[in-house]
PDB file of C-alpha atoms in Angstrom:
ATOM      1  CA  ASP A   1      11.038   4.768  -5.390  1.00  0.00           C
ATOM      2  CA  VAL A   2       8.241   4.784  -2.986  1.00  0.00           C
ATOM      3  CA  VAL A   3       4.867   5.049  -4.759  1.00  0.00           C
ATOM      4  CA  MET A   4       2.168   6.941  -2.929  1.00  0.00           C
ATOM      5  CA  THR A   5      -1.382   6.053  -3.934  1.00  0.00           C
ATOM      6  CA  GLN A   6      -4.242   8.276  -2.872  1.00  0.00           C
ATOM      7  CA  SER A   7      -7.953   7.426  -3.069  1.00  0.00           C
ATOM      8  CA  PRO A   8     -10.365   8.648  -4.061  1.00  0.00           C
ATOM      9  CA  LEU A   9      -8.956  11.080  -6.651  1.00  0.00           C
ATOM     10  CA  SER A  10     -12.128  13.089  -6.633  1.00  0.00           C
ATOM     11  CA  LEU A  11     -14.255  13.595  -3.497  1.00  0.00           C
ATOM     12  CA  PRO A  12     -17.507  15.490  -3.741  1.00  0.00           C
ATOM     13  CA  VAL A  13     -18.686  16.295  -0.241  1.00  0.00           C
ATOM     14  CA  THR A  14     -21.710  18.026   1.401  1.00  0.00           C
ATOM     15  CA  LEU A  15     -20.994  21.038   3.624  1.00  0.00           C
ATOM     16  CA  GLY A  16     -20.916  19.979   7.220  1.00  0.00           C
ATOM     17  CA  GLN A  17     -20.426  16.342   6.447  1.00  0.00           C
ATOM     18  CA  PRO A  18     -17.154  14.347   7.152  1.00  0.00           C
ATOM     19  CA  ALA A  19     -14.594  13.485   4.469  1.00  0.00           C
ATOM     20  CA  SER A  20     -11.758  11.039   4.382  1.00  0.00           C
ATOM     21  CA  ILE A  21      -8.817  10.585   2.052  1.00  0.00           C
ATOM     22  CA  SER A  22      -6.620   7.441   1.942  1.00  0.00           C
ATOM     23  CA  CYS A  23      -2.906   7.331   1.148  1.00  0.00           C
ATOM     24  CA  ARG A  24      -1.076   4.069   0.784  1.00  0.00           C
ATOM     25  CA  SER A  25       2.751   3.802   0.315  1.00  0.00           C
ATOM     26  CA  SER A  26       4.526   1.001  -1.530  1.00  0.00           C
ATOM     27  CA  GLN A  27       7.029   0.708   1.395  1.00  0.00           C
ATOM     28  CA  ARG A  28       6.775   1.173   5.073  1.00  0.00           C
ATOM     29  CA  LEU A  29       7.422   4.717   6.050  1.00  0.00           C
ATOM     30  CA  VAL A  30       9.069   4.115   9.465  1.00  0.00           C
ATOM     31  CA  HIS A  31      12.421   5.902   9.439  1.00  0.00           C
ATOM     32  CA  PRO A  32      15.417   4.320  11.240  1.00  0.00           C
ATOM     33  CA  ASP A  33      15.040   7.158  13.752  1.00  0.00           C
ATOM     34  CA  GLY A  34      11.590   5.800  14.675  1.00  0.00           C
ATOM     35  CA  ASN A  35       9.616   8.623  13.066  1.00  0.00           C
ATOM     36  CA  THR A  36       7.036   8.202  10.236  1.00  0.00           C
ATOM     37  CA  TYR A  37       7.624  11.043   7.832  1.00  0.00           C
ATOM     38  CA  LEU A  38       4.256  11.276   6.162  1.00  0.00           C
ATOM     39  CA  SER A  39       2.737  14.763   5.598  1.00  0.00           C
ATOM     40  CA  TRP A  40      -0.562  16.066   4.251  1.00  0.00           C
ATOM     41  CA  PHE A  41      -0.805  19.246   2.162  1.00  0.00           C
ATOM     42  CA  GLN A  42      -3.754  21.372   1.072  1.00  0.00           C
ATOM     43  CA  GLN A  43      -3.597  23.331  -2.105  1.00  0.00           C
ATOM     44  CA  ARG A  44      -6.452  25.793  -2.535  1.00  0.00           C
ATOM     45  CA  PRO A  45      -7.154  27.031  -6.099  1.00  0.00           C
ATOM     46  CA  GLY A  46      -4.485  29.495  -7.123  1.00  0.00           C
ATOM     47  CA  GLN A  47      -2.420  29.110  -3.989  1.00  0.00           C
ATOM     48  CA  SER A  48       0.786  27.449  -2.921  1.00  0.00           C
ATOM     49  CA  PRO A  49       0.477  24.222  -0.933  1.00  0.00           C
ATOM     50  CA  ARG A  50       0.106  24.474   2.841  1.00  0.00           C
ATOM     51  CA  ARG A  51       1.112  21.662   5.145  1.00  0.00           C
ATOM     52  CA  LEU A  52      -1.684  20.504   7.398  1.00  0.00           C
ATOM     53  CA  ILE A  53      -0.290  17.347   9.082  1.00  0.00           C
ATOM     54  CA  TYR A  54       3.280  16.158   9.673  1.00  0.00           C
ATOM     55  CA  LYS A  55       4.653  12.838  10.908  1.00  0.00           C
ATOM     56  CA  ALA A  56       1.338  11.236  10.075  1.00  0.00           C
ATOM     57  CA  SER A  57      -0.762  12.644  12.900  1.00  0.00           C
ATOM     58  CA  ASN A  58       0.619  16.023  14.093  1.00  0.00           C
ATOM     59  CA  ARG A  59      -1.455  19.073  13.181  1.00  0.00           C
ATOM     60  CA  ASP A  60       0.547  22.168  12.073  1.00  0.00           C
ATOM     61  CA  SER A  61       0.104  25.404  13.890  1.00  0.00           C
ATOM     62  CA  GLY A  62      -3.054  27.257  12.805  1.00  0.00           C
ATOM     63  CA  VAL A  63      -4.644  24.262  11.162  1.00  0.00           C
ATOM     64  CA  PRO A  64      -8.262  23.821  12.312  1.00  0.00           C
ATOM     65  CA  ASP A  65      -8.883  20.854  14.532  1.00  0.00           C
ATOM     66  CA  ARG A  66     -11.455  19.483  12.115  1.00  0.00           C
ATOM     67  CA  PHE A  67      -8.411  18.155  10.216  1.00  0.00           C
ATOM     68  CA  SER A  68      -6.838  14.975  11.620  1.00  0.00           C
ATOM     69  CA  GLY A  69      -4.238  12.511  10.379  1.00  0.00           C
ATOM     70  CA  SER A  70      -3.833   8.906  11.276  1.00  0.00           C
ATOM     71  CA  GLY A  71      -2.193   5.678  10.178  1.00  0.00           C
ATOM     72  CA  SER A  72       1.057   3.860  10.298  1.00  0.00           C
ATOM     73  CA  GLY A  73       3.258   1.563   8.254  1.00  0.00           C
ATOM     74  CA  THR A  74       1.919   1.902   4.751  1.00  0.00           C
ATOM     75  CA  ASP A  75      -1.714   3.051   5.323  1.00  0.00           C
ATOM     76  CA  PHE A  76      -2.549   6.594   6.210  1.00  0.00           C
ATOM     77  CA  THR A  77      -5.729   8.739   6.352  1.00  0.00           C
ATOM     78  CA  LEU A  78      -6.641  12.437   6.342  1.00  0.00           C
ATOM     79  CA  LYS A  79     -10.034  13.142   7.866  1.00  0.00           C
ATOM     80  CA  ILE A  80     -12.097  16.306   7.819  1.00  0.00           C
ATOM     81  CA  SER A  81     -14.687  16.095  10.543  1.00  0.00           C
ATOM     82  CA  ARG A  82     -17.053  18.680   9.014  1.00  0.00           C
ATOM     83  CA  VAL A  83     -16.264  20.140   5.626  1.00  0.00           C
ATOM     84  CA  GLU A  84     -16.407  23.794   5.197  1.00  0.00           C
ATOM     85  CA  ALA A  85     -16.468  25.857   1.952  1.00  0.00           C
ATOM     86  CA  GLU A  86     -12.810  26.950   2.490  1.00  0.00           C
ATOM     87  CA  ASP A  87     -11.690  23.273   2.453  1.00  0.00           C
ATOM     88  CA  VAL A  88     -12.174  23.058  -1.346  1.00  0.00           C
ATOM     89  CA  GLY A  89      -8.902  22.258  -3.035  1.00  0.00           C
ATOM     90  CA  ILE A  90      -6.466  19.445  -3.788  1.00  0.00           C
ATOM     91  CA  TYR A  91      -4.977  17.332  -0.961  1.00  0.00           C
ATOM     92  CA  TYR A  92      -1.637  15.601  -1.239  1.00  0.00           C
ATOM     93  CA  CYS A  93       0.155  13.120   0.867  1.00  0.00           C
ATOM     94  CA  MET A  94       3.944  13.095   0.822  1.00  0.00           C
ATOM     95  CA  GLN A  95       6.569  10.777   2.230  1.00  0.00           C
ATOM     96  CA  HIS A  96      10.054  12.046   3.252  1.00  0.00           C
ATOM     97  CA  THR A  97      11.271   8.887   4.935  1.00  0.00           C
ATOM     98  CA  HIS A  98      12.964   7.502   1.817  1.00  0.00           C
ATOM     99  CA  TRP A  99      14.850   9.284  -0.967  1.00  0.00           C
ATOM    100  CA  PRO A 100      13.486  10.406  -3.387  1.00  0.00           C
ATOM    101  CA  TRP A 101      10.652  12.041  -1.531  1.00  0.00           C
ATOM    102  CA  THR A 102       7.435  11.312  -3.283  1.00  0.00           C
ATOM    103  CA  PHE A 103       3.866  12.783  -3.399  1.00  0.00           C
ATOM    104  CA  GLY A 104       0.536  11.116  -3.997  1.00  0.00           C
ATOM    105  CA  GLN A 105      -1.439  12.052  -7.093  1.00  0.00           C
ATOM    106  CA  GLY A 106      -3.686  14.452  -5.232  1.00  0.00           C
ATOM    107  CA  THR A 107      -7.310  14.290  -4.222  1.00  0.00           C
ATOM    108  CA  LYS A 108      -9.650  16.969  -5.421  1.00  0.00           C
ATOM    109  CA  VAL A 109     -12.208  17.930  -2.715  1.00  0.00           C
ATOM    110  CA  GLU A 110     -15.253  19.848  -4.025  1.00  0.00           C
ATOM    111  CA  ILE A 111     -18.642  20.727  -2.630  1.00  0.00           C
ATOM    112  CA  LYS A 112     -21.704  18.849  -3.919  1.00  0.00           C
TER     113      LYS A 112
ATOM    114  CA  GLU B   1       6.725  35.484   9.748  1.00  0.00           C
ATOM    115  CA  VAL B   2       8.762  33.060   7.604  1.00  0.00           C
ATOM    116  CA  GLN B   3       9.131  34.346   4.083  1.00  0.00           C
ATOM    117  CA  LEU B   4      10.393  32.479   0.987  1.00  0.00           C
ATOM    118  CA  VAL B   5      10.588  34.494  -2.259  1.00  0.00           C
ATOM    119  CA  GLU B   6      11.559  32.816  -5.483  1.00  0.00           C
ATOM    120  CA  SER B   7      12.837  34.540  -8.575  1.00  0.00           C
ATOM    121  CA  GLY B   8      14.636  33.754 -11.818  1.00  0.00           C
ATOM    122  CA  GLY B   9      11.980  31.959 -13.700  1.00  0.00           C
ATOM    123  CA  GLY B  10      11.000  32.724 -17.263  1.00  0.00           C
ATOM    124  CA  LEU B  11      10.834  31.553 -20.818  1.00  0.00           C
ATOM    125  CA  VAL B  12      13.793  29.494 -22.073  1.00  0.00           C
ATOM    126  CA  GLN B  13      14.520  27.525 -25.223  1.00  0.00           C
ATOM    127  CA  PRO B  14      14.888  23.730 -25.107  1.00  0.00           C
ATOM    128  CA  GLY B  15      18.441  22.901 -24.138  1.00  0.00           C
ATOM    129  CA  GLY B  16      18.850  26.214 -22.357  1.00  0.00           C
ATOM    130  CA  SER B  17      19.673  27.028 -18.704  1.00  0.00           C
ATOM    131  CA  LEU B  18      18.148  29.011 -15.895  1.00  0.00           C
ATOM    132  CA  ARG B  19      19.176  29.766 -12.347  1.00  0.00           C
ATOM    133  CA  LEU B  20      16.423  30.070  -9.782  1.00  0.00           C
ATOM    134  CA  SER B  21      16.913  31.853  -6.476  1.00  0.00           C
ATOM    135  CA  CYS B  22      14.986  31.773  -3.201  1.00  0.00           C
ATOM    136  CA  ALA B  23      15.436  34.505  -0.670  1.00  0.00           C
ATOM    137  CA  ALA B  24      14.608  33.383   2.871  1.00  0.00           C
ATOM    138  CA  SER B  25      13.873  35.577   5.847  1.00  0.00           C
ATOM    139  CA  GLU B  26      12.490  35.609   9.432  1.00  0.00           C
ATOM    140  CA  PHE B  27      14.134  32.327  10.415  1.00  0.00           C
ATOM    141  CA  THR B  28      17.680  31.016  10.877  1.00  0.00           C
ATOM    142  CA  PHE B  29      18.308  29.846   7.357  1.00  0.00           C
ATOM    143  CA  GLU B  30      21.559  27.966   8.114  1.00  0.00           C
ATOM    144  CA  ASN B  31      19.759  25.661  10.539  1.00  0.00           C
ATOM    145  CA  TYR B  32      17.323  24.153   8.081  1.00  0.00           C
ATOM    146  CA  TRP B  33      17.324  21.718   5.134  1.00  0.00           C
ATOM    147  CA  MET B  34      15.908  23.421   2.058  1.00  0.00           C
ATOM    148  CA  SER B  35      14.027  22.024  -0.950  1.00  0.00           C
ATOM    149  CA  TRP B  36      12.678  22.734  -4.373  1.00  0.00           C
ATOM    150  CA  VAL B  37       9.329  21.333  -5.457  1.00  0.00           C
ATOM    151  CA  ARG B  38       7.665  21.891  -8.866  1.00  0.00           C
ATOM    152  CA  GLN B  39       4.210  21.747 -10.269  1.00  0.00           C
ATOM    153  CA  ALA B  40       3.627  21.396 -14.044  1.00  0.00           C
ATOM    154  CA  PRO B  41       0.500  23.127 -15.405  1.00  0.00           C
ATOM    155  CA  GLY B  42      -2.586  21.274 -14.295  1.00  0.00           C
ATOM    156  CA  LYS B  43      -0.498  18.515 -12.659  1.00  0.00           C
ATOM    157  CA  GLY B  44       0.448  17.472  -9.201  1.00  0.00           C
ATOM    158  CA  LEU B  45       3.384  18.179  -6.984  1.00  0.00           C
ATOM    159  CA  GLU B  46       6.787  16.789  -7.706  1.00  0.00           C
ATOM    160  CA  TRP B  47       9.733  17.041  -5.260  1.00  0.00           C
ATOM    161  CA  VAL B  48      12.886  18.082  -7.194  1.00  0.00           C
ATOM    162  CA  ALA B  49      15.806  18.463  -4.763  1.00  0.00           C
ATOM    163  CA  THR B  50      16.822  18.961  -1.184  1.00  0.00           C
ATOM    164  CA  ILE B  51      20.030  20.282   0.452  1.00  0.00           C
ATOM    165  CA  LYS B  52      21.286  19.805   3.980  1.00  0.00           C
ATOM    166  CA  GLU B  53      21.861  22.812   6.244  1.00  0.00           C
ATOM    167  CA  ASP B  54      25.579  23.038   5.436  1.00  0.00           C
ATOM    168  CA  GLY B  55      25.347  21.947   1.817  1.00  0.00           C
ATOM    169  CA  SER B  56      27.164  18.751   2.473  1.00  0.00           C
ATOM    170  CA  GLU B  57      24.311  16.491   1.292  1.00  0.00           C
ATOM    171  CA  LYS B  58      22.194  17.010  -1.752  1.00  0.00           C
ATOM    172  CA  TYR B  59      19.395  14.777  -3.114  1.00  0.00           C
ATOM    173  CA  TYR B  60      17.625  14.839  -6.450  1.00  0.00           C
ATOM    174  CA  VAL B  61      14.729  13.211  -8.240  1.00  0.00           C
ATOM    175  CA  ASP B  62      16.086  10.935 -10.950  1.00  0.00           C
ATOM    176  CA  SER B  63      14.641  12.997 -13.780  1.00  0.00           C
ATOM    177  CA  VAL B  64      16.910  15.947 -12.983  1.00  0.00           C
ATOM    178  CA  LYS B  65      20.082  14.231 -11.879  1.00  0.00           C
ATOM    179  CA  GLY B  66      23.063  15.463 -13.811  1.00  0.00           C
ATOM    180  CA  ARG B  67      21.107  18.522 -15.183  1.00  0.00           C
ATOM    181  CA  PHE B  68      20.046  20.413 -12.058  1.00  0.00           C
ATOM    182  CA  THR B  69      22.231  21.548  -9.140  1.00  0.00           C
ATOM    183  CA  ILE B  70      20.865  22.724  -5.783  1.00  0.00           C
ATOM    184  CA  SER B  71      23.049  25.019  -3.767  1.00  0.00           C
ATOM    185  CA  ARG B  72      22.812  27.609  -0.936  1.00  0.00           C
ATOM    186  CA  ASP B  73      24.603  30.615   0.479  1.00  0.00           C
ATOM    187  CA  ASN B  74      23.977  30.710   4.192  1.00  0.00           C
ATOM    188  CA  ALA B  75      25.617  34.103   4.573  1.00  0.00           C
ATOM    189  CA  LYS B  76      23.021  35.517   2.149  1.00  0.00           C
ATOM    190  CA  ASN B  77      20.075  33.427   3.296  1.00  0.00           C
ATOM    191  CA  SER B  78      19.624  32.136  -0.197  1.00  0.00           C
ATOM    192  CA  LEU B  79      18.816  28.941  -1.978  1.00  0.00           C
ATOM    193  CA  PHE B  80      19.524  28.284  -5.629  1.00  0.00           C
ATOM    194  CA  LEU B  81      18.635  25.815  -8.413  1.00  0.00           C
ATOM    195  CA  GLN B  82      20.859  25.741 -11.431  1.00  0.00           C
ATOM    196  CA  MET B  83      18.930  24.126 -14.260  1.00  0.00           C
ATOM    197  CA  ASN B  84      20.766  23.040 -17.448  1.00  0.00           C
ATOM    198  CA  SER B  85      19.706  21.102 -20.527  1.00  0.00           C
ATOM    199  CA  LEU B  86      16.074  22.134 -20.028  1.00  0.00           C
ATOM    200  CA  GLY B  87      13.282  20.315 -21.798  1.00  0.00           C
ATOM    201  CA  ALA B  88       9.589  20.823 -22.176  1.00  0.00           C
ATOM    202  CA  GLU B  89       8.998  18.369 -19.349  1.00  0.00           C
ATOM    203  CA  ASP B  90      10.704  20.853 -16.993  1.00  0.00           C
ATOM    204  CA  SER B  91       8.060  23.539 -17.533  1.00  0.00           C
ATOM    205  CA  ALA B  92       6.450  24.195 -14.169  1.00  0.00           C
ATOM    206  CA  VAL B  93       6.093  26.491 -11.283  1.00  0.00           C
ATOM    207  CA  TYR B  94       9.096  26.027  -8.942  1.00  0.00           C
ATOM    208  CA  HIS B  95       8.578  26.474  -5.304  1.00  0.00           C
ATOM    209  CA  CYS B  96      11.184  26.575  -2.623  1.00  0.00           C
ATOM    210  CA  ALA B  97      10.228  25.114   0.672  1.00  0.00           C
ATOM    211  CA  ARG B  98      11.758  24.879   4.095  1.00  0.00           C
ATOM    212  CA  GLY B  99      12.729  21.283   4.577  1.00  0.00           C
ATOM    213  CA  ALA B 100       9.788  18.990   3.893  1.00  0.00           C
ATOM    214  CA  GLY B 101       7.358  21.800   3.625  1.00  0.00           C
ATOM    215  CA  PRO B 102       5.993  23.714   6.637  1.00  0.00           C
ATOM    216  CA  TYR B 103       6.750  26.797   4.669  1.00  0.00           C
ATOM    217  CA  TRP B 104       6.594  27.353   0.884  1.00  0.00           C
ATOM    218  CA  GLY B 105       7.194  30.270  -1.455  1.00  0.00           C
ATOM    219  CA  GLN B 106       4.692  31.451  -4.049  1.00  0.00           C
ATOM    220  CA  GLY B 107       6.796  29.970  -6.772  1.00  0.00           C
ATOM    221  CA  THR B 108       8.443  31.102  -9.990  1.00  0.00           C
ATOM    222  CA  PRO B 109       7.203  29.865 -13.391  1.00  0.00           C
ATOM    223  CA  VAL B 110       9.581  28.222 -15.827  1.00  0.00           C
ATOM    224  CA  THR B 111       8.475  27.666 -19.424  1.00  0.00           C
ATOM    225  CA  VAL B 112      10.645  25.706 -21.831  1.00  0.00           C
ATOM    226  CA  SER B 113       9.582  26.371 -25.386  1.00  0.00           C
ATOM    227  CA  SER B 114      10.942  27.431 -28.671  1.00  0.00           C
TER     228      SER B 114
END
């Protein structure tokens, strides 16, 4: 199985400052069709997960442009350019290139 | 707006069975792969199973293979998860999702306890 390793697991941030979460996979995530199926999800307290980024760097509709995804191969990053209070929650990466699909452990973002 | 509404969760004894349902609306259900993802209390997300548009392919996480069955009824815009031989480790909120997750339901809780 592909192991997804996120870091850090806890991320205290100051409002208005940038934040960055790393996600590393144990296997390359390039699918035979040429796509890299790496997504980022946000889960606010008490809510269902919401996808922010798909195929490593594509922002979902309605997602603020302060969120961006980058990376390739086995190394991926989610960046928040300026953290806002509503960004508090747990962030997960997930790969769906290889079966079984697997999630990272989650990174808890909180305000300092 | 896409809607996914799960039902069927509840309290079940170890070794028991439950059948979860997910009612889909506001999109052409038969055109999409569908998935179940679970989250144990205080834990992270775990993908459980995915089914192809026509039901011809099904994939499961190893821990549920042979015990859980994903299925769908495209005429009724519905997704199902039949769960047998339940154990405490299966206690979680179960979400249905469209494919790899642009849309999720609110989830239905499953508690396995005597």
